[in-house]
Coordinates of C-alpha atoms in Angstrom, one line a residue:
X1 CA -30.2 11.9 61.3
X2 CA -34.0 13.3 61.4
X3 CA -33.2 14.3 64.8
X4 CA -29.7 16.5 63.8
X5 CA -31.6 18.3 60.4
X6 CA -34.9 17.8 61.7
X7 CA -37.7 15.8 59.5
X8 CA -38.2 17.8 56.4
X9 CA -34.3 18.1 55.4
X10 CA -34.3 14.6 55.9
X11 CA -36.9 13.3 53.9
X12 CA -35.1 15.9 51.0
X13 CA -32.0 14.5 51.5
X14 CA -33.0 11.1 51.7
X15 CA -34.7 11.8 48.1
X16 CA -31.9 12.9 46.6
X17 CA -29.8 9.8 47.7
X18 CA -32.6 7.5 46.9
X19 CA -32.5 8.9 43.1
X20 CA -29.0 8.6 42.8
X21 CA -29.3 5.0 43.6
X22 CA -32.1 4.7 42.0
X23 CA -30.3 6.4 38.9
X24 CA -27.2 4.2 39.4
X25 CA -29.6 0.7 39.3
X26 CA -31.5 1.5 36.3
X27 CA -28.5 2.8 34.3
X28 CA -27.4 -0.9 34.8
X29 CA -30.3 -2.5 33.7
X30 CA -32.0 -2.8 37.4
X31 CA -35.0 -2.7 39.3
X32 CA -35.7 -0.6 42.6
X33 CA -38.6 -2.8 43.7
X34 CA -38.9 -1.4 47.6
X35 CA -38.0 1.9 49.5
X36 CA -38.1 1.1 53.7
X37 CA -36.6 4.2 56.0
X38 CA -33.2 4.9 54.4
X39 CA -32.9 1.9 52.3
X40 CA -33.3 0.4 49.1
X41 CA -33.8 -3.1 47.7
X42 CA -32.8 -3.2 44.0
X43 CA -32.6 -6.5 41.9
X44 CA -31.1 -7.8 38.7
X45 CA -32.0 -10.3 36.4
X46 CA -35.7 -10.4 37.6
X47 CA -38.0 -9.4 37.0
X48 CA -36.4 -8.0 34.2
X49 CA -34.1 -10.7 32.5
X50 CA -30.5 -9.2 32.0
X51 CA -27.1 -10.6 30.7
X52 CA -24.5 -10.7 33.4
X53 CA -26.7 -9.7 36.3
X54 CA -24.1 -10.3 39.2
X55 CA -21.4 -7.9 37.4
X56 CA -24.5 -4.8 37.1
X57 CA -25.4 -5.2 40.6
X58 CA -21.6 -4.8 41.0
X59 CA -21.0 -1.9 38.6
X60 CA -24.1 -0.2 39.7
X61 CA -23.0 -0.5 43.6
X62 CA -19.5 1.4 42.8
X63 CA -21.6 4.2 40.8
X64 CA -23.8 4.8 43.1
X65 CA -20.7 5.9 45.8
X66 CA -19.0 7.6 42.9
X67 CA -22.2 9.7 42.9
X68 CA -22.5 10.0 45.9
X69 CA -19.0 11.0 46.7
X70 CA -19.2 13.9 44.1
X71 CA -22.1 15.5 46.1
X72 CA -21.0 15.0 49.4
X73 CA -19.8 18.8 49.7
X74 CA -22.7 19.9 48.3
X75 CA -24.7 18.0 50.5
X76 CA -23.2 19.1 53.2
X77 CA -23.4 22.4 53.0
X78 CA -27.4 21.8 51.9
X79 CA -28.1 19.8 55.0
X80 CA -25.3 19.9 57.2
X81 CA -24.7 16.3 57.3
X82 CA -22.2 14.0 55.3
X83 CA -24.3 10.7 54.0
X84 CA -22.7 7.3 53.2
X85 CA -23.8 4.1 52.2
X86 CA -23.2 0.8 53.2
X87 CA -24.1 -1.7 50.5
X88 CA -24.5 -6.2 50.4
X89 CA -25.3 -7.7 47.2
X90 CA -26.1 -11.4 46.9
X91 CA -27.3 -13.9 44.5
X92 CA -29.4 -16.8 43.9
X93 CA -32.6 -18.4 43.3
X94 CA -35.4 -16.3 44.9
X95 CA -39.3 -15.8 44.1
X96 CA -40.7 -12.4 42.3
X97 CA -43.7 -11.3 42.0
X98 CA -46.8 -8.9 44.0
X99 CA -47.6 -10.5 47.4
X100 CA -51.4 -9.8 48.5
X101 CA -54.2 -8.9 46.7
X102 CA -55.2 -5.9 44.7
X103 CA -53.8 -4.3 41.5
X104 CA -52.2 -1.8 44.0
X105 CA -49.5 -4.5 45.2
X106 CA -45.6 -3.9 43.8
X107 CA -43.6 -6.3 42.7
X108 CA -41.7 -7.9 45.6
X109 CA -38.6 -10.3 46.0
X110 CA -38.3 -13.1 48.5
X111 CA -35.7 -15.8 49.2
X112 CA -32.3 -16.4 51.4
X113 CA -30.1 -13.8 48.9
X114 CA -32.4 -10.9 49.6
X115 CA -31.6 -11.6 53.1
X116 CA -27.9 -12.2 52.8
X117 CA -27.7 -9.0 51.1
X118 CA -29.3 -7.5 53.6
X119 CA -27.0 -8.8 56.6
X120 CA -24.2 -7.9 53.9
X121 CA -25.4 -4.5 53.8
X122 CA -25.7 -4.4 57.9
X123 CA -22.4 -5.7 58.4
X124 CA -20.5 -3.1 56.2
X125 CA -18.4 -0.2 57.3
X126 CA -19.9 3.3 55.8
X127 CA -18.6 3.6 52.3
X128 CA -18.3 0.1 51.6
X129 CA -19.8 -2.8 49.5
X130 CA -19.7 -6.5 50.2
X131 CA -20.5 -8.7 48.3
X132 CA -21.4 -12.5 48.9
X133 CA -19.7 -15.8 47.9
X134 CA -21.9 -16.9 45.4
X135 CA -22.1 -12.8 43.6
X136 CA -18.0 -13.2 43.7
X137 CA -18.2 -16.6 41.9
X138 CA -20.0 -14.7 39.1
X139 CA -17.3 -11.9 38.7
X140 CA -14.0 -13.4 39.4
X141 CA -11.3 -11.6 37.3
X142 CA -14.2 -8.5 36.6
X143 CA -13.3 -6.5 40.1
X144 CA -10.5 -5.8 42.1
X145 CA -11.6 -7.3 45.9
X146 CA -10.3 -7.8 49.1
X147 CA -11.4 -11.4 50.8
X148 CA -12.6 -11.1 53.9
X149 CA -12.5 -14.4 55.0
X150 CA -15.7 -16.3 56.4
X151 CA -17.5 -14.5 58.8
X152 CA -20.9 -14.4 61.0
X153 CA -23.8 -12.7 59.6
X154 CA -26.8 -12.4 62.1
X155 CA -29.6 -14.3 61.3
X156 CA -28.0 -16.7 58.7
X157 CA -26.5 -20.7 59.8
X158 CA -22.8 -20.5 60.1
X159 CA -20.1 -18.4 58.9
X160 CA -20.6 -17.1 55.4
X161 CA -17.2 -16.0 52.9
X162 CA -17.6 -12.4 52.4
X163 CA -15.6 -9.8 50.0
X164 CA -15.4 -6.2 49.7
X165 CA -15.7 -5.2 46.4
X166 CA -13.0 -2.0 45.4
X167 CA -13.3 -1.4 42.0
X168 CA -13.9 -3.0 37.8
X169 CA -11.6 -4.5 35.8
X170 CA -11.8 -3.1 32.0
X171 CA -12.2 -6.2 30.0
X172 CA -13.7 -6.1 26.1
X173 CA -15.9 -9.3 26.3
X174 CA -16.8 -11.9 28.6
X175 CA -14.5 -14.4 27.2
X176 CA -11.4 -12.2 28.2
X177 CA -12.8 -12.3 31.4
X178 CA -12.8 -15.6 31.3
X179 CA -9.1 -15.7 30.6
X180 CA -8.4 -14.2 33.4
X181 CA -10.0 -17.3 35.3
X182 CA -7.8 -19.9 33.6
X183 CA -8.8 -21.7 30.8
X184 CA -8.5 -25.7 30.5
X185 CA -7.6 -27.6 26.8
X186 CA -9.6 -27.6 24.3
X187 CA -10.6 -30.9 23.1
X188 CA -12.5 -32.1 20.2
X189 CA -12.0 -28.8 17.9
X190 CA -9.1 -29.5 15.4
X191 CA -11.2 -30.1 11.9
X192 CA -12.5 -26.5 13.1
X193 CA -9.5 -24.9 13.9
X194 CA -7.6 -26.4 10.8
X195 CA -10.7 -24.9 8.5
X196 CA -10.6 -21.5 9.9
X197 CA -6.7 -21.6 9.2
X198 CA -7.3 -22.9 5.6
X199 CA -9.6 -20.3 5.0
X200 CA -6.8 -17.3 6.1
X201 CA -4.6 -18.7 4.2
X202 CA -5.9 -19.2 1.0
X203 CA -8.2 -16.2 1.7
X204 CA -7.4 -13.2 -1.7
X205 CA -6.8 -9.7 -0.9
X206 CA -10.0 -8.1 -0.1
X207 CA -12.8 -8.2 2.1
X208 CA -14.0 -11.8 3.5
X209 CA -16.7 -13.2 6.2
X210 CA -16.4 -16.2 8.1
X211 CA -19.4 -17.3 10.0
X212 CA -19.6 -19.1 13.2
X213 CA -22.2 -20.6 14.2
X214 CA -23.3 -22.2 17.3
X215 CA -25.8 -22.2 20.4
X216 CA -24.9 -20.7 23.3
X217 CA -21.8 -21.8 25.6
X218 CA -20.7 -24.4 22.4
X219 CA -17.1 -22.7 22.7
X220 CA -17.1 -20.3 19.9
X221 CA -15.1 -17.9 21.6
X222 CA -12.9 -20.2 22.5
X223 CA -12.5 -21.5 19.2
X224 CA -11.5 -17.8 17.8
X225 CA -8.7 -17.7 20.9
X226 CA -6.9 -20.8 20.3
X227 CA -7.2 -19.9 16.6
X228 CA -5.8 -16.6 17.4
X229 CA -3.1 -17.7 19.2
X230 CA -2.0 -20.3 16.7
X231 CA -1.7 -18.1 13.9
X232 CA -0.8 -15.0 15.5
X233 CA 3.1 -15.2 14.1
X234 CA 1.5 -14.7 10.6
X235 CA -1.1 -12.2 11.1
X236 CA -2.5 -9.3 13.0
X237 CA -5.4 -9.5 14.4
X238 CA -7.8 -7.0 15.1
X239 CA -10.7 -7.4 17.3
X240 CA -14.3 -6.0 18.1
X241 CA -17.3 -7.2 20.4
X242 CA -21.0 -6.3 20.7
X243 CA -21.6 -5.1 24.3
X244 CA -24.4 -6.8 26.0
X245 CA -27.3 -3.7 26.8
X246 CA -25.7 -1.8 24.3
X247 CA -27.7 0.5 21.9
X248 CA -24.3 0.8 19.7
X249 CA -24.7 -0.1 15.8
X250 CA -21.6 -1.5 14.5
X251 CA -19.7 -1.6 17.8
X252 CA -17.3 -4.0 16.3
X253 CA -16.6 -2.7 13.1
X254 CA -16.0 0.9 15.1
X255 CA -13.8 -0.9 17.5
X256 CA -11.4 -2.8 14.7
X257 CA -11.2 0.7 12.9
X258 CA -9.9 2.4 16.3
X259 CA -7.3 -0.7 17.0
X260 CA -6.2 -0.1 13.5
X261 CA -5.6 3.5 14.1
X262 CA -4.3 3.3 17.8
X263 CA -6.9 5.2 18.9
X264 CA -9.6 4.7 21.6
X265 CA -13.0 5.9 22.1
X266 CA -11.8 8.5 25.1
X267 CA -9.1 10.0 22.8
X268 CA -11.7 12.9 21.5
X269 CA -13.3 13.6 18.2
X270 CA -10.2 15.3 16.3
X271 CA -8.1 12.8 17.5
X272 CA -10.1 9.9 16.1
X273 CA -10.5 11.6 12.6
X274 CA -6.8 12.3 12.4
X275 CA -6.2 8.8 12.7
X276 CA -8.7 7.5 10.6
X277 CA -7.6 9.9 7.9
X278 CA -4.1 8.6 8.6
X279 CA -5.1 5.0 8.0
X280 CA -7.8 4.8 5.6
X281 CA -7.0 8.0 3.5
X282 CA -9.0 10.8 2.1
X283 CA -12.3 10.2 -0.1
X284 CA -14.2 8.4 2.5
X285 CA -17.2 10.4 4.5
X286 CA -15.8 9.9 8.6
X287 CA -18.0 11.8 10.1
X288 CA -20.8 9.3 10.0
X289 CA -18.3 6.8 11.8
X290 CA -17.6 9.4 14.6
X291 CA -20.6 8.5 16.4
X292 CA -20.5 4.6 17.3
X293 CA -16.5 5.9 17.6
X294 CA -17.6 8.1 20.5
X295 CA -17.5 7.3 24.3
X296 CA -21.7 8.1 24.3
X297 CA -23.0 5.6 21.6
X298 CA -22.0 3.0 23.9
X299 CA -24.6 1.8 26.6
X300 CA -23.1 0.8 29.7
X301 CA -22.0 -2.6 28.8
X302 CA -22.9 -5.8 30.5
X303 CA -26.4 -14.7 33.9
X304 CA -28.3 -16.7 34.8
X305 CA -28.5 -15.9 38.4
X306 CA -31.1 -13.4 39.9
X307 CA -29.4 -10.7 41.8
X308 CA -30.2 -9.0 45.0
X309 CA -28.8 -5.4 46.2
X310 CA -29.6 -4.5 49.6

């Protein structure tokens, strides 16, 4: 390419696709760690610990060709050449930190995903993003994929099962994606479940709380779905989530006001107060509630693996 638009449109137009990557990463809770040629090495999860690292590295991969793709034109024109990316992502265990001595050294990752993600990356076709086994068993039923079977990646001991990652699927909470996985019987969780149903049922008209309370991966989520389901005949049920790496307040609250108006976020500001009005009547101040009700008081929202994008 620095041969077709000669070396200084090529080191400006390999800024400009660096910072949209660079943009895309960090919008996702990332880290652009090195910068070699035309690439870039981005991880998530280290060395700054986020939730759901696989399913940013993949969200982060498809904004940075939306990007891209909306300045193609204009980058033509600029430079007279049409870029693309080719994108791997992998996950796994690996090693962070500076290597060599000095305060001048940058943080650097190391182990066997950083270089699966980097045959990844070779062995995509412009304009594509594979991802590796281990990344898909983190987002299963979170992205529309294409399996590309096992193949040979250079440099790595027999044939490795490769997808090619097309696209997000829209899903509240983790635990819906979940359900999209399959789900097994709950065991163990009656006195729990027969509690909960107690409590609705003998609950007065008026505002009640019922707290849950449990460590991590105890099944409390679970618990609310198979009480859900078992009582759904009787009663509607409205729901709201916090969104991990959101900045939000009161994202649930907003989103059980919007299911109980049939409204969503996207439907605009007027629409939204209509329906609130609608619902809740007149007398109440709603324009405080329009901003955790708008599309921009959300953070983008989004494990225990470190993840690699090459």
């Amino acid at each position: 390419m620095t041969e077709q638009i000669g070396p200084e449109n090529a080191f400006q137009l390999l800024s400009r696709l660096i910072a949209l990557a660079v943009a895309a990463v960090e919008a996702e809770g990332g880290t652009a760690l090195t910068f070699g040629g035309d690439s870039l090495l981005a991880a998530f999860g280290a060395p700054v610990a986020v939730e759901d690292a696989s399913l940013r590295a993949c969200r982060a991969a498809l904004t940075i060709l939306q990007a891209l793709h909306a300045e193609t034109d204009a980058l033509e024109a600029r430079f007279g050449a049409r870029p693309e990316f080719r994108i791997g992502i992998s996950g796994g265990m690996v090693v962070v930190g500076k290597i060599g001595f000095g305060a001048g050294m940058d943080v650097n990752i190391i182990g066997q995903p950083v270089n699966t993600a980097a045959r990844l990356q070779e062995h995509a076709q412009p304009g594509q993003i594979l991802i590796s086994g281990a990344i898909f068993e983190q987002v299963e039923g979170e992205v529309a994929y294409t399996d590309l079977g096992r193949l040979e990646l250079k440099g790595l001991s027999g044939p490795s099962r490769v997808y090619a990652l097309k696209g997000s699927i829209d899903a509240p909470g983790r635990f819906s994606r979940r359900i999209r996985r399959g789900l097994v019987d709950m065991v163990g969780r009656e006195a729990q479940l027969n509690v909960l149903q107690d409590l609705t049922r003998n609950a007065k008209p008026g505002w009640h709380v019922t707290r849950i309370e449990g460590p991590p991966g105890i099944g409390k989520s679970r618990l609310l779905h198979d009480f859900r389901h078992l009582m759904e005949d009787e009663y509607q049920f409205l729901q709201g989530h916090c969104r991990a790496g959101s900045q939000a307040l009161y994202q649930p609250i907003a989103d059980i006001l919007l299911a109980a108006c049939r409204v969503t976020q996207t439907d605009g500001t007027d629409t939204v107060l209509a329906a609130l009005r609608r619902v809740l009547g007149d007398g109440i101040a709603y324009e405080p509630l329009l901003h955790v009700m708008s599309p921009s008081a959300d953070a983008s929202p989004f494990s225990d693996n470190d993840t690699g994008l090459a």
